Amino acid sequence: QVQLVESGGGLVQRGGSLNLSCAASGRFSSIRAMGWYRQAPGKQRELVAIATSSGNINYVNYVDSVKGRFTISRDNAKNTVHLQMNGLKPEDTGVYYCKATTALVTYWGQGTQVTVSS
């Protein structure tokens, strides 16, 4: 059983910054990827950024809309993942969920609200 706890969400004005954090606890030795998804009301949950480990090297991917503004960083030893969000836009508003995956199981955090005002 793996538990994920997110923090760092909040209300920010357009152009502002937030740093999301996620910490995993439990049996996580086989976690291969940690990342962030977001979901706006009435919309599908979408991948924002993900870091996938291979040979203890992290490979990162971003949705096109956040490239150049968001940076994901994963610390495999600490079992944490962060999302530094700069230049925030109202369209970034949503609930951000931390996700961790093994070969067969996906774990989700409870989510943290990010609201960007115009």
Coordinates of N, CA and C in Angstrom, one line a residue:
Q1 N 0.8 -1.2 0.0 CA 0.0 0.0 0.0 C 0.9 1.3 0.0
V2 N 0.6 2.1 -1.0 CA 1.4 3.4 -1.1 C 0.4 4.5 -0.9
Q3 N 0.8 5.5 -0.1 CA 0.1 6.7 0.1 C 0.8 7.9 -0.4
L4 N 0.1 8.8 -1.1 CA 0.7 10.0 -1.7 C 0.0 11.2 -1.1
V5 N 0.8 12.2 -0.6 CA 0.3 13.4 0.0 C 0.8 14.6 -0.8
E6 N -0.1 15.4 -1.3 CA 0.3 16.6 -2.1 C 0.2 17.8 -1.2
S7 N 1.0 18.8 -1.5 CA 0.9 20.1 -0.9 C 1.4 21.2 -1.8
G8 N 1.1 22.4 -1.5 CA 1.6 23.6 -2.3 C 0.6 24.3 -3.2
G9 N -0.6 23.8 -3.2 CA -1.6 24.4 -4.0 C -2.1 25.7 -3.4
G10 N -2.9 26.5 -4.1 CA -3.4 27.7 -3.6 C -3.9 28.6 -4.6
L11 N -4.2 29.8 -4.2 CA -4.7 30.9 -5.1 C -3.6 31.8 -5.5
V12 N -3.4 32.1 -6.8 CA -2.4 32.9 -7.3 C -2.9 33.7 -8.5
Q13 N -2.3 34.9 -8.7 CA -2.7 35.7 -9.8 C -2.0 35.3 -11.1
R14 N -2.5 35.6 -12.2 CA -1.9 35.4 -13.5 C -0.4 35.8 -13.4
G15 N 0.4 34.9 -13.9 CA 1.9 35.2 -13.9 C 2.6 34.8 -12.7
G16 N 1.9 34.4 -11.7 CA 2.5 34.0 -10.4 C 3.1 32.6 -10.5
S17 N 3.6 32.1 -9.4 CA 4.3 30.9 -9.3 C 3.8 30.1 -8.1
L18 N 3.8 28.8 -8.2 CA 3.5 27.8 -7.1 C 4.5 26.6 -7.3
N19 N 4.7 26.0 -6.2 CA 5.6 24.8 -6.1 C 4.8 23.7 -5.4
L20 N 4.4 22.7 -6.2 CA 3.7 21.6 -5.7 C 4.7 20.5 -5.2
S21 N 4.3 19.8 -4.1 CA 5.1 18.8 -3.6 C 4.3 17.5 -3.4
C22 N 4.9 16.4 -3.6 CA 4.2 15.1 -3.3 C 5.2 14.2 -2.7
A23 N 4.8 13.6 -1.6 CA 5.6 12.6 -0.9 C 4.9 11.3 -0.8
A24 N 5.7 10.2 -1.1 CA 5.1 8.9 -1.1 C 5.6 8.1 0.2
S25 N 4.7 7.4 0.7 CA 5.1 6.5 1.9 C 4.5 5.2 1.7
G26 N 5.1 4.2 2.3 CA 4.6 2.8 2.2 C 5.6 2.0 1.4
R27 N 5.1 1.0 0.7 CA 6.0 0.1 -0.1 C 6.1 0.7 -1.5
F28 N 7.2 1.4 -1.7 CA 7.4 2.1 -3.0 C 8.7 1.8 -3.7
S29 N 9.3 0.7 -3.3 CA 10.6 0.4 -3.9 C 10.5 0.1 -5.4
S30 N 9.3 -0.3 -5.9 CA 9.2 -0.6 -7.3 C 8.5 0.5 -8.1
I31 N 8.3 1.6 -7.5 CA 7.7 2.7 -8.3 C 8.6 3.1 -9.4
R32 N 8.1 3.2 -10.6 CA 8.8 3.5 -11.8 C 8.6 4.9 -12.3
A33 N 7.4 5.5 -12.0 CA 7.1 6.8 -12.4 C 6.3 7.6 -11.4
M34 N 6.6 8.8 -11.3 CA 5.8 9.8 -10.5 C 5.5 11.0 -11.3
G35 N 4.3 11.5 -11.2 CA 4.0 12.6 -12.0 C 2.8 13.4 -11.5
W36 N 2.3 14.3 -12.3 CA 1.2 15.2 -11.9 C 0.2 15.2 -13.0
Y37 N -1.1 15.1 -12.7 CA -2.2 15.2 -13.5 C -3.1 16.4 -13.0
R38 N -3.9 16.9 -13.8 CA -4.8 17.9 -13.4 C -6.2 17.7 -14.0
Q39 N -7.2 18.2 -13.3 CA -8.5 18.1 -13.8 C -9.3 19.3 -13.5
A40 N -9.9 20.0 -14.5 CA -10.7 21.1 -14.3 C -12.2 20.6 -14.3
P41 N -13.1 21.4 -13.7 CA -14.5 20.9 -13.7 C -15.0 20.7 -15.0
G42 N -15.7 19.5 -15.2 CA -16.3 19.2 -16.5 C -15.3 18.7 -17.5
K43 N -14.0 18.6 -17.2 CA -13.0 18.1 -18.2 C -12.4 16.8 -17.7
Q44 N -11.8 16.2 -18.7 CA -11.0 15.0 -18.4 C -9.7 15.3 -17.7
R45 N -9.3 14.3 -16.9 CA -8.0 14.5 -16.2 C -6.9 14.3 -17.2
E46 N -6.0 15.2 -17.2 CA -4.9 15.2 -18.2 C -3.5 15.2 -17.5
L47 N -2.6 14.5 -18.2 CA -1.2 14.5 -17.8 C -0.6 15.9 -17.9
V48 N 0.0 16.3 -16.8 CA 0.8 17.6 -16.9 C 2.3 17.3 -17.0
A49 N 2.8 16.5 -16.2 CA 4.2 16.2 -16.3 C 4.5 14.9 -15.6
I50 N 5.5 14.2 -16.0 CA 5.8 12.9 -15.4 C 7.2 12.6 -15.5
A51 N 7.8 12.0 -14.5 CA 9.2 11.5 -14.5 C 9.2 10.0 -14.3
T52 N 9.8 9.4 -15.3 CA 9.9 7.9 -15.3 C 11.3 7.5 -15.1
S53 N 11.5 6.6 -14.2 CA 12.9 6.1 -13.9 C 13.2 4.9 -14.7
S54 N 14.4 4.8 -15.2 CA 15.0 3.7 -15.8 C 16.5 3.7 -15.5
G55 N 16.9 2.6 -14.9 CA 18.3 2.5 -14.4 C 18.7 3.7 -13.5
N56 N 17.7 4.1 -12.7 CA 17.8 5.2 -11.7 C 18.1 6.5 -12.4
I57 N 17.7 6.6 -13.7 CA 17.7 7.9 -14.4 C 16.3 8.3 -14.6
N58 N 16.0 9.6 -14.4 CA 14.6 10.0 -14.6 C 14.5 10.7 -15.9
Y59 N 13.5 10.3 -16.7 CA 13.1 10.9 -17.9 C 11.8 11.6 -17.8
V60 N 11.8 12.8 -18.3 CA 10.6 13.7 -18.0 C 9.9 14.0 -19.3
N61 N 8.5 14.2 -19.1 CA 7.7 14.6 -20.2 C 6.7 15.6 -19.7
Y62 N 6.3 16.5 -20.6 CA 5.3 17.5 -20.3 C 4.2 17.6 -21.3
V63 N 3.1 18.0 -20.9 CA 2.1 18.4 -21.8 C 2.5 19.7 -22.5
D64 N 2.2 19.8 -23.8 CA 2.7 21.0 -24.6 C 2.3 22.3 -23.9
S65 N 1.2 22.4 -23.3 CA 0.7 23.7 -22.8 C 1.5 24.2 -21.6
V66 N 2.3 23.4 -21.0 CA 3.1 23.8 -19.8 C 4.6 23.9 -20.1
K67 N 5.0 23.4 -21.3 CA 6.5 23.4 -21.6 C 7.0 24.8 -21.5
G68 N 8.2 24.9 -20.9 CA 8.8 26.2 -20.7 C 8.4 27.0 -19.5
R69 N 7.3 26.5 -18.8 CA 6.8 27.2 -17.7 C 6.8 26.3 -16.4
F70 N 6.6 25.0 -16.6 CA 6.6 24.1 -15.5 C 7.9 23.2 -15.5
T71 N 8.3 22.8 -14.3 CA 9.5 22.0 -14.2 C 9.2 20.9 -13.2
I72 N 9.3 19.6 -13.6 CA 9.1 18.5 -12.7 C 10.4 18.0 -12.2
S73 N 10.5 17.7 -11.0 CA 11.7 17.1 -10.4 C 11.4 16.0 -9.5
R74 N 12.1 14.9 -9.6 CA 11.8 13.7 -8.8 C 13.1 13.3 -8.1
D75 N 12.9 13.1 -6.8 CA 14.0 12.6 -6.0 C 13.7 11.1 -5.6
N76 N 14.3 10.2 -6.3 CA 14.0 8.8 -6.1 C 14.4 8.3 -4.7
A77 N 15.5 8.8 -4.1 CA 15.9 8.4 -2.8 C 14.9 8.9 -1.7
K78 N 14.4 10.1 -1.9 CA 13.4 10.6 -0.9 C 12.0 10.3 -1.3
N79 N 11.8 9.7 -2.4 CA 10.4 9.3 -2.9 C 9.5 10.5 -2.9
T80 N 10.0 11.6 -3.5 CA 9.2 12.8 -3.6 C 9.2 13.3 -5.1
V81 N 8.3 14.1 -5.4 CA 8.2 14.7 -6.7 C 7.7 16.1 -6.5
H82 N 8.2 17.0 -7.3 CA 7.8 18.4 -7.2 C 7.4 19.0 -8.6
L83 N 6.6 20.0 -8.6 CA 6.2 20.6 -9.8 C 6.3 22.1 -9.6
Q84 N 7.4 22.7 -10.1 CA 7.6 24.2 -10.0 C 6.8 24.8 -11.2
M85 N 5.8 25.6 -10.9 CA 5.0 26.2 -11.9 C 5.2 27.7 -11.9
N86 N 5.6 28.2 -13.0 CA 5.9 29.6 -13.2 C 5.0 30.1 -14.3
G87 N 4.8 31.4 -14.3 CA 4.0 32.0 -15.4 C 2.6 31.5 -15.5
L88 N 2.0 31.3 -14.3 CA 0.7 30.6 -14.3 C -0.4 31.4 -15.0
K89 N -1.3 30.6 -15.7 CA -2.4 31.2 -16.4 C -3.7 30.7 -15.9
P90 N -4.8 31.4 -16.1 CA -6.1 30.9 -15.6 C -6.4 29.5 -16.1
E91 N -6.0 29.2 -17.3 CA -6.3 27.9 -17.8 C -5.5 26.8 -17.1
D92 N -4.6 27.1 -16.2 CA -3.9 26.1 -15.4 C -4.7 25.7 -14.2
T93 N -5.8 26.4 -14.0 CA -6.7 26.2 -12.8 C -7.2 24.7 -12.8
G94 N -7.2 24.1 -11.7 CA -7.7 22.7 -11.6 C -7.2 22.1 -10.3
V95 N -7.7 20.9 -10.1 CA -7.2 20.0 -9.0 C -6.0 19.2 -9.6
Y96 N -4.9 19.4 -8.9 CA -3.6 18.7 -9.3 C -3.4 17.4 -8.5
Y97 N -3.3 16.3 -9.2 CA -3.1 15.0 -8.5 C -1.7 14.5 -8.7
C98 N -1.2 14.0 -7.7 CA 0.1 13.3 -7.7 C -0.2 11.8 -8.1
K99 N 0.6 11.2 -9.0 CA 0.4 9.8 -9.3 C 1.8 9.1 -9.3
A100 N 1.7 7.9 -8.8 CA 2.8 7.0 -8.7 C 2.4 5.7 -9.3
T101 N 3.3 5.1 -10.1 CA 3.0 3.9 -10.8 C 4.1 2.8 -10.6
T102 N 3.6 1.6 -10.5 CA 4.5 0.4 -10.6 C 4.1 -0.2 -11.9
A103 N 4.6 -1.4 -12.2 CA 4.3 -2.1 -13.4 C 2.8 -2.4 -13.5
L104 N 2.1 -2.6 -12.4 CA 0.7 -3.0 -12.5 C -0.2 -2.2 -11.7
V105 N 0.2 -1.3 -10.8 CA -0.6 -0.6 -10.0 C -0.4 0.9 -10.1
T106 N -1.5 1.7 -10.1 CA -1.4 3.2 -10.1 C -1.9 3.7 -8.8
Y107 N -1.2 4.6 -8.1 CA -1.6 5.2 -6.9 C -1.9 6.7 -7.1
W108 N -2.9 7.2 -6.5 CA -3.3 8.6 -6.6 C -3.3 9.3 -5.3
G109 N -2.9 10.6 -5.3 CA -3.1 11.4 -4.1 C -4.5 12.0 -4.1
Q110 N -4.8 12.7 -3.0 CA -6.1 13.3 -2.9 C -6.3 14.5 -3.7
G111 N -5.2 15.1 -4.1 CA -5.3 16.3 -5.0 C -5.1 17.6 -4.2
T112 N -4.6 18.6 -4.9 CA -4.5 19.9 -4.3 C -5.0 20.9 -5.3
Q113 N -5.8 21.9 -4.8 CA -6.4 22.9 -5.7 C -5.5 24.0 -6.1
V114 N -5.4 24.2 -7.4 CA -4.7 25.4 -7.9 C -5.6 26.3 -8.6
T115 N -5.7 27.5 -8.2 CA -6.6 28.5 -8.8 C -5.8 29.7 -9.2
V116 N -5.9 30.1 -10.5 CA -5.2 31.2 -11.1 C -6.2 32.2 -11.5
S117 N -6.1 33.4 -10.9 CA -7.0 34.5 -11.3 C -6.5 35.3 -12.4
S118 N -7.4 36.0 -13.1 CA -7.0 36.8 -14.2 C -6.4 38.2 -13.7

